[in-house]
Coordinates of N, CA and C in Angstrom, one line a residue:
M23 N 20.6 32.6 -9.3 CA 19.2 32.4 -9.1 C 18.7 31.3 -9.8
D24 N 18.9 31.5 -11.6 CA 18.7 30.2 -12.3 C 18.7 28.7 -11.5
F25 N 20.0 28.7 -11.7 CA 20.5 27.2 -10.5 C 19.6 27.3 -9.4
T26 N 19.0 28.0 -8.4 CA 18.4 27.7 -7.0 C 16.6 27.4 -7.8
L27 N 16.1 27.5 -9.0 CA 14.9 28.0 -9.4 C 14.9 26.3 -10.1
L28 N 15.8 25.8 -11.0 CA 16.3 24.4 -11.8 C 16.1 23.7 -10.4
F29 N 17.2 24.1 -9.8 CA 17.2 22.8 -8.4 C 15.7 22.8 -8.3
A30 N 15.3 23.9 -8.2 CA 13.4 23.5 -6.7 C 12.5 22.6 -8.0
A31 N 12.6 23.0 -9.8 CA 11.7 22.3 -10.5 C 12.9 20.8 -10.2
K32 N 13.9 20.5 -10.3 CA 14.4 19.4 -10.5 C 14.0 18.6 -9.0
S33 N 13.7 19.0 -7.7 CA 13.5 18.4 -6.8 C 12.1 17.7 -7.0
A34 N 11.0 19.1 -7.5 CA 9.9 18.6 -7.3 C 9.3 17.8 -8.9
C35 N 10.1 17.7 -9.3 CA 9.7 16.9 -10.9 C 10.5 15.6 -10.5
K36 N 11.2 15.3 -9.5 CA 12.3 14.2 -8.8 C 12.9 14.0 -10.4
N37 N 13.5 14.9 -11.2 CA 13.9 14.5 -12.0 C 15.7 13.7 -11.4
T38 N 16.4 13.1 -12.5 CA 17.4 12.5 -12.2 C 18.8 12.9 -12.7
A39 N 18.3 14.6 -13.4 CA 19.6 15.1 -14.0 C 20.6 15.8 -12.7
S40 N 21.9 15.8 -12.9 CA 23.2 16.3 -12.6 C 23.0 17.3 -12.2
V41 N 24.0 17.7 -11.3 CA 24.6 18.9 -11.0 C 25.1 19.8 -11.7
K42 N 26.0 18.8 -12.2 CA 26.7 19.9 -13.6 C 26.2 20.3 -14.8
R43 N 24.8 19.3 -14.7 CA 23.4 20.0 -16.0 C 23.0 21.5 -15.3
L44 N 22.8 21.6 -13.9 CA 22.1 22.4 -13.4 C 23.4 23.6 -14.2
V45 N 24.3 23.7 -13.7 CA 25.5 24.7 -13.1 C 25.4 25.0 -14.8
L46 N 25.7 24.1 -15.8 CA 25.6 24.8 -16.9 C 24.4 24.4 -17.4
A47 N 23.4 24.9 -17.2 CA 22.0 25.8 -17.3 C 21.9 26.9 -16.9
A48 N 22.7 27.4 -16.1 CA 22.8 28.0 -15.0 C 23.7 29.3 -15.3
A49 N 24.6 28.3 -15.8 CA 25.7 29.9 -16.8 C 25.0 30.3 -18.0
V50 N 24.8 29.4 -18.5 CA 23.7 29.7 -20.0 C 22.9 30.8 -20.1
G51 N 22.2 30.5 -18.3 CA 21.0 32.0 -18.4 C 21.9 33.2 -18.0
A52 N 22.7 33.0 -17.2 CA 23.6 34.2 -17.2 C 24.3 35.0 -17.8
A53 N 24.2 34.0 -18.8 CA 25.1 35.1 -19.8 C 23.9 35.5 -20.7
F54 N 22.4 35.1 -20.5 CA 21.6 35.8 -20.8 C 21.0 37.0 -20.2
A55 N 21.1 36.4 -19.6 CA 21.1 37.6 -19.1 C 21.4 39.2 -19.1
V56 N 22.9 38.7 -19.0 CA 23.4 40.2 -20.1 C 23.4 41.1 -21.0
A57 N 22.9 39.4 -22.5 CA 23.0 40.0 -23.5 C 21.1 39.8 -23.6
F58 N 20.5 40.2 -23.0 CA 19.1 40.3 -23.3 C 18.7 41.7 -23.1
P59 N 19.4 42.7 -21.8 CA 19.2 44.5 -22.5 C 19.5 45.0 -23.5
L60 N 20.7 43.9 -24.6 CA 21.1 44.5 -25.7 C 20.5 44.3 -26.7
F61 N 19.3 43.3 -26.8 CA 17.9 43.0 -27.6 C 16.9 44.3 -28.1
G62 N 17.0 45.5 -26.6 CA 15.7 46.4 -26.7 C 14.8 45.9 -27.2
L63 N 14.0 44.6 -26.3 CA 12.6 44.2 -26.7 C 12.0 44.5 -25.7
G64 N 10.6 45.1 -25.7 CA 9.9 45.4 -24.5 C 8.5 44.6 -24.9
G65 N 7.4 44.5 -23.8 CA 6.3 44.6 -23.9 C 6.6 42.6 -24.0
A66 N 5.6 42.2 -25.1 CA 4.7 40.9 -25.5 C 5.9 40.8 -25.8
W67 N 7.0 40.7 -26.4 CA 7.9 40.4 -27.4 C 8.5 39.5 -26.4
A68 N 9.2 41.0 -24.9 CA 10.2 40.5 -24.0 C 9.9 39.5 -23.2
V69 N 8.6 39.2 -22.5 CA 8.0 38.0 -21.9 C 8.0 36.8 -22.8
I70 N 7.4 37.0 -24.1 CA 7.6 35.8 -25.1 C 8.6 35.3 -24.8
V71 N 10.2 35.7 -25.4 CA 11.7 35.7 -25.3 C 12.1 35.4 -23.6
K72 N 11.4 35.6 -22.8 CA 11.6 34.9 -21.6 C 11.9 33.8 -20.7
I73 N 10.3 33.9 -21.8 CA 9.7 32.5 -21.5 C 9.8 30.9 -22.4
L74 N 10.6 31.9 -23.7 CA 11.7 30.8 -24.7 C 13.2 30.5 -23.8
S75 N 13.3 31.3 -23.0 CA 14.7 31.0 -23.3 C 15.0 30.3 -21.4
G76 N 13.6 30.4 -20.9 CA 13.8 29.4 -19.5 C 13.4 28.4 -20.1
L77 N 12.5 27.7 -20.9 CA 11.9 26.5 -21.7 C 13.5 25.5 -22.2
L78 N 14.6 26.6 -22.3 CA 15.5 26.3 -23.2 C 16.7 25.8 -21.8
L79 N 16.4 26.4 -21.0 CA 17.5 26.4 -19.8 C 16.9 24.7 -19.1
C80 N 15.6 24.9 -19.2 CA 14.5 23.4 -18.5 C 15.1 22.2 -20.1
L81 N 16.0 22.9 -20.9 CA 16.1 21.4 -21.5 C 17.3 20.8 -21.4
I82 N 17.8 22.0 -21.6 CA 19.7 21.7 -21.2 C 20.3 21.3 -19.9
A83 N 19.0 21.3 -18.6 CA 19.3 21.2 -17.0 C 19.0 20.1 -16.9
G84 N 17.8 19.4 -17.9 CA 17.0 18.0 -17.4 C 17.4 16.9 -17.9
K85 N 16.9 15.3 -17.0 CA 17.5 14.2 -17.9 C 15.7 14.1 -18.1
F86 N 15.4 14.1 -19.7 CA 14.2 13.4 -20.0 C 13.7 12.6 -20.7
K87 N 12.0 11.3 -19.6 CA 12.4 10.3 -20.8 C 11.4 10.4 -21.8
G88 N 10.4 11.8 -22.1 CA 9.5 12.5 -23.3 C 9.0 13.7 -23.3
V89 N 8.2 13.8 -23.8 CA 7.6 14.8 -24.1 C 7.3 15.5 -22.7
K90 N 6.3 14.6 -22.0 CA 5.4 14.5 -20.8 C 6.9 14.8 -19.8
S91 N 7.2 14.6 -19.3 CA 8.7 14.8 -17.9 C 9.4 15.8 -18.7
Y92 N 9.4 16.5 -20.0 CA 9.6 17.6 -20.6 C 8.7 19.2 -20.2
I93 N 7.9 18.9 -19.8 CA 6.3 19.3 -19.9 C 6.7 19.8 -18.4
K94 N 6.5 19.0 -17.7 CA 6.3 18.7 -16.4 C 7.6 19.0 -15.4
F95 N 8.4 19.2 -16.0 CA 9.8 20.3 -15.1 C 9.9 21.6 -16.0
G96 N 9.3 22.1 -17.2 CA 8.8 23.2 -17.7 C 8.3 24.1 -16.4
G97 N 6.5 23.3 -16.6 CA 6.9 24.2 -16.4 C 6.6 24.3 -15.0
A98 N 7.2 23.0 -14.0 CA 7.8 24.0 -12.6 C 8.4 25.2 -12.5
F99 N 9.5 24.7 -13.8 CA 10.7 25.8 -13.2 C 10.0 27.6 -13.7
L100 N 9.2 27.6 -14.3 CA 8.4 28.6 -15.1 C 6.8 28.9 -13.7
G101 N 6.9 28.2 -12.9 CA 5.8 28.6 -11.7 C 6.9 29.0 -10.4
F102 N 8.3 28.1 -10.4 CA 8.2 28.3 -9.1 C 8.6 30.1 -9.7
T103 N 9.6 30.1 -10.4 CA 9.9 32.1 -11.2 C 9.1 32.7 -11.2
A104 N 7.6 32.0 -11.8 CA 6.7 33.7 -11.6 C 6.5 33.6 -10.1
L105 N 7.0 33.0 -9.0 CA 5.8 32.4 -7.7 C 6.7 33.5 -7.3
L106 N 7.9 33.5 -7.8 CA 9.7 34.2 -6.6 C 9.3 35.4 -7.1
G107 N 9.8 35.5 -8.3 CA 9.2 37.0 -8.6 C 8.6 37.8 -8.5
G108 N 7.1 37.1 -7.9 CA 5.7 38.4 -7.6 C 5.7 37.9 -6.1
A109 N 6.4 37.0 -5.3 CA 6.4 37.4 -3.6 C 8.3 38.8 -3.9
L110 N 8.7 38.9 -4.4 CA 10.1 39.3 -3.6 C 9.2 41.6 -4.6
I111 N 8.5 41.1 -5.7 CA 7.6 42.5 -6.1 C 7.1 42.7 -4.9
A112 N 5.8 41.9 -4.9 CA 5.3 41.9 -3.6 C 6.4 42.8 -2.4
I113 N 7.2 42.6 -1.6 CA 8.1 42.5 -1.0 C 8.8 44.1 -0.5
F114 N 9.5 44.1 -2.3 CA 10.1 45.1 -2.6 C 9.1 46.2 -1.9
S115 N 8.1 46.4 -3.3 CA 6.7 47.4 -3.1 C 6.4 48.2 -1.4
L116 N 6.3 46.5 -0.8 CA 6.1 47.8 0.1 C 6.9 48.0 0.9
A117 N 8.4 47.9 0.5 CA 9.6 48.1 1.1 C 9.5 49.6 0.9
G118 N 8.8 50.5 -0.6 CA 8.7 51.6 -1.2 C 10.2 51.5 -2.1
L119 N 10.7 50.6 -2.8 CA 11.9 50.6 -3.5 C 11.0 50.7 -4.6
D120 N 12.2 51.5 -5.8 CA 11.4 52.1 -7.0 C 11.5 50.8 -8.0
Y121 N 10.2 50.8 -8.9 CA 10.8 50.0 -10.0 C 10.8 51.0 -11.2
L122 N 11.8 50.5 -12.1 CA 12.1 51.3 -13.0 C 11.8 50.2 -14.4
S123 N 11.2 50.1 -15.5 CA 10.7 50.1 -16.1 C 11.8 48.8 -17.1
G124 N 12.2 47.8 -17.7 CA 13.0 47.2 -18.6 C 14.0 47.3 -17.6
T125 N 14.0 47.8 -16.6 CA 15.3 47.0 -15.7 C 15.0 47.1 -14.6
G126 N 14.1 46.9 -14.0 CA 13.4 45.9 -12.9 C 13.5 47.0 -11.6
F127 N 14.7 46.3 -10.0 CA 14.5 47.0 -8.9 C 16.3 47.0 -8.9
I128 N 16.1 48.0 -8.5 CA 18.0 48.4 -8.4 C 18.5 47.5 -7.4
L129 N 19.3 46.4 -8.0 CA 19.7 45.3 -6.6 C 20.5 45.8 -5.4
S130 N 21.2 47.3 -5.8 CA 22.7 48.0 -4.5 C 21.5 48.3 -3.4
K131 N 19.7 48.8 -3.6 CA 18.9 48.5 -2.6 C 18.3 48.1 -2.2
I132 N 18.8 46.7 -2.6 CA 17.8 45.8 -2.0 C 19.2 44.6 -0.8
P133 N 18.7 44.5 0.0 CA 19.8 43.9 0.8 C 19.6 41.5 0.3
I134 N 21.0 41.6 0.0 CA 21.1 40.4 -0.2 C 20.1 39.4 0.2
G135 N 20.2 39.4 1.2 CA 19.9 38.1 2.3 C 18.2 38.0 2.2
I136 N 17.2 39.1 0.7 CA 15.8 38.9 0.8 C 16.0 37.6 -0.3
P137 N 16.4 38.1 -1.7 CA 16.2 37.4 -2.4 C 16.9 36.1 -1.9
L138 N 17.7 35.5 -1.6 CA 18.4 34.4 -1.3 C 17.4 34.1 0.1
F139 N 16.5 34.7 1.3 CA 15.7 33.7 1.5 C 14.5 33.2 0.7
G140 N 14.1 33.8 0.3 CA 13.2 33.5 -1.0 C 13.6 32.4 -1.6
A141 N 14.4 32.7 -2.0 CA 14.9 31.1 -2.7 C 14.4 29.9 -1.8
L142 N 15.8 30.3 -0.9 CA 15.1 29.2 -0.4 C 14.3 28.4 0.2
I143 N 13.5 29.5 0.5 CA 12.0 29.3 0.7 C 11.5 28.5 -0.6
I144 N 11.5 28.7 -1.4 CA 11.1 27.9 -3.0 C 11.5 26.5 -2.9
I145 N 12.7 26.2 -2.8 CA 13.4 24.5 -2.2 C 12.8 24.3 -2.1
L146 N 12.6 24.7 -0.7 CA 12.2 23.8 0.2 C 10.3 23.7 0.5
T147 N 9.9 24.6 -0.2 CA 8.1 24.4 -1.6 C 8.3 23.4 -1.7
A148 N 9.7 23.0 -2.7 CA 9.5 21.9 -3.8 C 9.2 20.7 -2.9
K149 N 10.9 21.1 -1.9 CA 10.9 19.2 -1.6 C 9.6 19.0 -1.2
K150 N 9.1 20.1 -0.9 CA 7.8 19.7 0.2 C 6.8 18.4 -1.0
L151 N 6.4 19.6 -1.7 CA 5.8 19.7 -3.4 C 5.8 18.3 -3.6
A152 N 7.1 17.9 -3.8 CA 7.6 16.6 -4.5 C 7.3 15.2 -3.1
K153 N 7.2 15.2 -2.3 CA 6.8 14.5 -0.9 C 5.1 14.3 -0.9
R154 N 4.5 15.4 -1.5 CA 3.1 15.1 -1.1 C 2.7 14.7 -2.5
L155 N 3.0 15.0 -4.0 CA 2.8 14.7 -5.4 C 3.1 13.1 -5.3
K156 N 4.0 12.5 -4.5 CA 4.4 11.4 -5.4 C 4.1 10.3 -4.9
K157 N 4.0 9.7 -6.8 CA 2.7 8.9 -6.5 C 3.6 7.5 -5.8
T158 N 2.4 6.7 -4.7 CA 2.7 5.5 -4.6 C 1.8 4.5 -5.3
C159 N 2.1 3.5 -4.4 CA 1.0 2.4 -4.8 C 1.2 0.5 -3.4
S160 N 0.3 0.9 -2.9 CA 0.3 -0.2 -2.0 C -0.4 -1.3 -2.0
N161 N -1.1 -1.4 -2.9 CA -1.5 -2.5 -3.7 C -0.5 -2.7 -4.3
S162 N -0.4 -4.6 -4.7 CA 0.1 -5.1 -5.4 C -0.1 -5.5 -6.8
V163 N 0.8 -4.8 -7.8 CA 0.5 -5.2 -9.3 C 1.0 -6.2 -9.6
E164 N 0.8 -6.6 -11.1 CA 1.3 -7.9 -12.0 C 2.4 -7.4 -12.8
C165 N 3.3 -7.9 -13.6 CA 4.7 -7.8 -13.9 C 4.7 -8.7 -14.7
R166 N 5.1 -8.0 -16.0 CA 6.2 -9.2 -17.0 C 7.1 -8.4 -17.4
I167 N 7.9 -9.0 -17.2 CA 9.6 -8.5 -17.5 C 9.5 -9.0 -19.1
Y168 N 10.6 -8.3 -20.0 CA 11.0 -9.0 -21.0 C 12.2 -8.5 -21.5
A169 N 13.4 -9.6 -21.3 CA 14.6 -9.8 -21.9 C 15.3 -10.2 -23.3
G170 N 15.3 -9.6 -24.4 CA 15.1 -10.9 -25.8 C 14.6 -11.6 -26.0
Q171 N 13.8 -12.2 -25.5 CA 13.8 -13.3 -26.0 C 12.6 -14.7 -24.5
S172 N 13.0 -13.9 -23.9 CA 12.7 -14.3 -22.4 C 12.0 -13.4 -21.8
Q173 N 11.1 -14.1 -21.2 CA 9.9 -13.1 -19.8 C 9.5 -14.1 -18.8
V174 N 9.2 -13.0 -18.4 CA 8.7 -13.9 -16.3 C 8.0 -13.4 -16.0
S175 N 6.8 -13.7 -15.6 CA 5.6 -12.8 -14.8 C 6.1 -12.7 -13.1
I176 N 5.6 -11.6 -13.0 CA 5.8 -11.8 -10.6 C 5.1 -10.5 -11.0
K177 N 4.6 -11.0 -9.3 CA 3.7 -9.4 -8.5 C 5.3 -9.0 -7.5
G178 N 4.6 -7.4 -8.1 CA 5.4 -6.4 -7.4 C 4.9 -5.6 -6.4
F179 N 5.5 -4.4 -6.1 CA 5.0 -3.1 -5.8 C 5.7 -2.7 -5.7
F180 N 4.9 -1.0 -5.9 CA 6.4 0.0 -6.0 C 6.8 1.0 -4.4
D181 N 7.9 0.9 -4.1 CA 8.3 1.2 -3.3 C 9.6 2.4 -2.7
S182 N 8.3 3.6 -2.2 CA 9.4 4.7 -1.8 C 10.3 4.9 -1.1
G183 N 10.7 3.6 -0.5 CA 12.1 3.7 -0.2 C 13.2 3.1 -1.1
N184 N 12.4 2.7 -2.1 CA 14.0 2.2 -3.2 C 14.5 3.5 -3.6
K185 N 15.9 3.9 -3.5 CA 16.3 5.1 -3.3 C 16.9 4.2 -4.1
V186 N 17.2 3.2 -5.6 CA 18.6 2.4 -6.2 C 18.5 3.6 -7.7
Y187 N 19.9 3.9 -8.1 CA 20.2 4.7 -9.2 C 21.3 3.9 -10.1
S188 N 21.3 4.2 -11.6 CA 22.4 3.2 -11.9 C 22.8 4.1 -12.9
R189 N 24.1 5.5 -13.1 CA 23.6 5.8 -14.2 C 23.0 6.7 -14.0
G190 N 21.8 6.9 -13.3 CA 20.9 7.9 -13.4 C 20.0 7.9 -13.3
A191 N 19.4 6.4 -13.9 CA 18.9 5.8 -14.1 C 17.9 4.6 -12.9
P192 N 16.5 4.9 -12.5 CA 16.1 4.2 -11.8 C 16.5 2.5 -11.2
V193 N 15.6 1.7 -10.6 CA 16.8 -0.2 -10.8 C 15.3 -0.2 -9.8
S194 N 15.1 -1.1 -10.1 CA 13.2 -2.2 -9.7 C 14.4 -3.3 -9.3
V195 N 14.4 -3.9 -8.7 CA 14.9 -5.2 -8.0 C 14.0 -6.1 -8.0
I196 N 14.7 -7.1 -8.2 CA 13.7 -8.6 -8.7 C 14.5 -9.5 -7.9
P197 N 13.8 -10.4 -8.3 CA 14.4 -12.1 -7.1 C 15.5 -12.7 -8.3
K198 N 16.3 -13.3 -7.7 CA 17.3 -14.3 -8.3 C 16.8 -15.0 -9.1
E199 N 16.4 -15.8 -8.8 CA 15.3 -16.4 -9.4 C 14.5 -16.1 -10.6
A200 N 14.0 -15.0 -10.8 CA 13.7 -14.7 -11.5 C 14.3 -14.1 -13.1
A201 N 15.1 -13.8 -11.8 CA 16.0 -12.6 -13.2 C 17.4 -14.0 -14.3
E202 N 17.4 -15.4 -13.4 CA 17.7 -16.5 -14.3 C 17.5 -16.6 -15.1
K203 N 15.6 -16.6 -15.0 CA 14.8 -17.1 -16.6 C 14.9 -15.9 -17.5
L204 N 15.7 -15.1 -17.2 CA 15.4 -13.6 -18.3 C 17.0 -13.5 -19.1
I205 N 18.3 -13.9 -17.9 CA 19.5 -13.1 -18.9 C 20.4 -14.0 -18.1
D206 N 21.5 -14.9 -19.1 CA 22.1 -15.3 -18.1 C 23.1 -14.5 -17.6
K207 N 23.5 -15.1 -16.5 CA 24.4 -14.2 -15.0 C 26.0 -13.3 -16.3
S208 N 26.4 -14.1 -16.5 CA 27.9 -13.9 -17.5 C 27.5 -13.0 -18.2
R209 N 26.3 -12.6 -18.7 CA 26.4 -11.8 -19.5 C 25.7 -10.1 -19.0
I210 N 25.9 -10.8 -17.8 CA 25.8 -9.0 -17.1 C 27.1 -8.4 -16.6
K211 N 27.2 -7.1 -17.2 CA 28.1 -6.6 -17.1 C 28.4 -5.1 -15.6
E212 N 26.9 -5.0 -15.2 CA 27.0 -3.6 -14.5 C 26.3 -4.3 -13.3
G213 N 26.8 -3.2 -12.4 CA 26.0 -3.2 -11.5 C 26.1 -1.7 -10.3
V214 N 25.5 -2.5 -8.9 CA 25.2 -1.2 -8.5 C 25.6 -1.4 -6.4
K215 N 26.1 -0.5 -6.1 CA 26.1 -0.6 -4.9 C 24.4 -0.4 -3.8
I216 N 24.2 -0.7 -3.2 CA 23.1 -0.7 -2.6 C 23.1 -0.8 -0.5
H217 N 22.8 -0.2 0.5 CA 23.1 -0.3 0.9 C 22.2 -0.5 1.8
T218 N 21.9 -1.7 3.3 CA 20.8 -2.2 4.4 C 21.4 -2.1 5.3
V219 N 20.7 -2.1 6.5 CA 20.5 -2.6 7.7 C 22.0 -3.6 7.5
A220 N 22.0 -4.7 6.4 CA 22.6 -5.7 7.0 C 24.2 -4.6 6.7
G221 N 24.5 -4.5 6.2 CA 26.0 -3.4 4.8 C 25.6 -3.0 3.9
S222 N 26.4 -2.8 3.4 CA 26.2 -2.3 2.0 C 27.0 -3.4 0.7
K223 N 26.5 -3.8 -0.4 CA 27.0 -5.0 -1.2 C 27.1 -4.4 -2.8
T224 N 27.5 -4.5 -3.3 CA 27.0 -4.5 -4.7 C 26.0 -5.9 -6.2
I225 N 25.0 -5.8 -6.3 CA 23.8 -6.2 -6.8 C 24.2 -5.9 -8.3
D226 N 23.6 -7.4 -9.5 CA 23.8 -7.2 -10.9 C 22.6 -6.4 -11.2
V227 N 23.1 -5.4 -12.4 CA 21.8 -5.0 -12.8 C 22.0 -5.1 -13.9
F228 N 20.7 -5.1 -15.1 CA 21.1 -5.1 -16.8 C 20.0 -4.7 -16.8
T229 N 19.7 -4.2 -17.8 CA 18.7 -3.7 -19.0 C 17.5 -4.5 -19.8
A230 N 16.6 -4.7 -19.0 CA 15.4 -5.4 -19.6 C 14.3 -4.5 -20.2
D231 N 14.1 -5.1 -21.5 CA 14.0 -4.7 -22.9 C 12.6 -3.1 -22.2
K232 N 11.9 -4.2 -21.4 CA 10.5 -3.3 -21.3 C 9.8 -4.3 -19.8
I233 N 9.1 -3.9 -19.7 CA 8.3 -4.2 -18.2 C 6.2 -4.0 -18.3
E234 N 6.3 -4.9 -18.4 CA 4.3 -4.5 -18.4 C 4.1 -4.8 -17.1
I235 N 3.0 -3.9 -16.7 CA 2.6 -3.4 -15.6 C 0.8 -3.5 -16.0
N236 N 0.7 -4.5 -15.2 CA -1.4 -4.6 -14.8 C -1.4 -4.1 -13.6
F237 N -2.3 -2.9 -13.7 CA -2.8 -1.6 -12.7 C -4.4 -2.4 -11.8
G238 N -4.4 -3.5 -12.4 CA -6.1 -3.9 -12.6 C -6.9 -3.4 -14.0
E239 N -7.1 -2.0 -13.9 CA -7.8 -1.5 -14.7 C -6.6 -1.7 -16.2
K240 N -5.9 -1.5 -16.3 CA -5.2 -0.9 -17.4 C -4.3 -1.2 -16.4
T241 N -3.1 -2.0 -18.6 CA -1.9 -2.5 -18.1 C -1.4 -1.5 -19.2
E242 N 0.2 -1.2 -18.4 CA 1.3 0.5 -18.8 C 2.5 -0.3 -18.7
T243 N 3.0 0.4 -20.2 CA 4.0 -0.4 -20.7 C 5.4 1.2 -20.6
I244 N 6.7 0.1 -20.2 CA 7.6 0.8 -19.9 C 8.6 0.0 -20.2
F245 N 9.6 0.8 -21.6 CA 10.6 0.0 -22.5 C 12.3 0.7 -21.5
K246 N 13.5 -0.3 -21.6 CA 14.2 0.2 -21.5 C 14.5 0.1 -19.6
V247 N 14.2 -0.4 -19.2 CA 14.2 -0.5 -17.7 C 15.7 -1.0 -17.1
K248 N 15.5 -0.7 -16.0 CA 17.0 -1.4 -15.4 C 16.6 -2.3 -14.4
I249 N 17.1 -2.9 -14.1 CA 16.4 -4.6 -12.6 C 17.6 -4.8 -12.4
G250 N 17.3 -4.9 -11.0 CA 18.6 -5.4 -10.3 C 18.4 -6.2 -9.8
V251 N 19.2 -7.7 -9.6 CA 19.4 -8.3 -9.4 C 19.6 -8.9 -7.4
S252 N 18.4 -9.3 -6.9 CA 18.5 -9.5 -5.4 C 19.1 -10.4 -4.9
P253 N 20.6 -10.4 -3.7 CA 21.5 -11.6 -4.1 C 20.4 -12.7 -2.9
R254 N 18.9 -12.4 -2.3 CA 18.7 -12.7 -1.5 C 17.0 -13.4 -1.7
R255 N 16.4 -14.4 -1.1 CA 15.3 -14.9 -1.7 C 13.9 -13.9 -1.7
A256 N 13.2 -13.9 -2.9 CA 12.1 -13.1 -2.5 C 10.5 -13.5 -3.0
D257 N 9.9 -12.7 -3.0 CA 8.4 -13.6 -3.9 C 7.9 -13.2 -5.0
C258 N 9.0 -11.6 -5.1 CA 7.3 -10.2 -5.5 C 8.8 -9.3 -5.8
A259 N 9.0 -8.8 -7.2 CA 9.8 -7.6 -7.3 C 9.5 -6.3 -6.4
I260 N 10.6 -5.6 -6.9 CA 10.2 -4.0 -5.8 C 11.1 -2.9 -7.1
L261 N 10.0 -2.6 -7.2 CA 9.5 -1.4 -8.6 C 10.0 -0.2 -7.7
H262 N 10.7 1.4 -8.7 CA 11.3 2.1 -8.5 C 10.2 3.0 -8.7
C263 N 9.7 3.8 -8.1 CA 8.5 4.7 -7.7 C 8.7 6.1 -8.9
D264 N 9.8 6.3 -9.8 CA 10.1 6.7 -10.3 C 9.9 6.4 -11.9
L265 N 8.6 5.3 -11.9 CA 8.6 4.6 -13.1 C 7.3 5.3 -13.2
L266 N 7.1 5.8 -11.8 CA 5.7 6.1 -12.2 C 5.3 7.4 -12.9
E267 N 6.4 8.6 -13.1 CA 6.2 9.6 -13.5 C 5.8 9.7 -15.0
D268 N 6.0 8.8 -15.4 CA 5.5 8.8 -17.3 C 4.3 7.8 -17.6
L269 N 3.5 7.7 -16.5 CA 2.5 7.1 -16.5 C 1.3 7.3 -16.4
N270 N 0.1 7.3 -16.4 CA -1.2 7.6 -15.9 C -2.1 6.7 -15.3
V271 N -1.2 7.1 -14.1 CA -1.7 5.7 -13.1 C -2.5 7.1 -12.2

């Protein structure tokens, strides 16, 4: 169940964590569930320890750029946990199943399909929530990209269709002409395969020191941004929407 809730939180927050991290966190959660009754805790202490254990699972499961993204992931996990737990308690109570203080419902009396169906609803809800809350920016923005002693200014826009990642990090794509002003092609050692209507191809990827994005009213700065080099001519940067996660826009 922990895996399902962590996956739901990952989906809602668009976290780039791998499935392996989720599995590891879920395994830790299962071990905690077995050991928890041995502590003999009750009341407020039991609630506090469970919340702290949940936050620990989030720390293991996710990949975070900062405290804000961790808080967002942890909040989503605890929220989905409370939502699923409350819904199941209501269903079981209506079904007349007995609740034992400290142990909960007797699982042998509960059809396995009910909690599994609840988990499926949570995942579908998380995915819909992620689409609804996904930030997009239809207007163009002004960007200034820095790499070493070089910098370049270019117009850009956030494209929800940009699904390119390199080693788990989102990749924004800029024209080849702009990239040549920032870095020598011979120094680029990284690449990523992209899929387009014309077919699949591998583009060069490098890490810019930072990118300043001017939204009009204010300018935001993001450090260590993966930049892909478009092999085709273009007049703007295609920014990855994941960059918006840690920005107050």
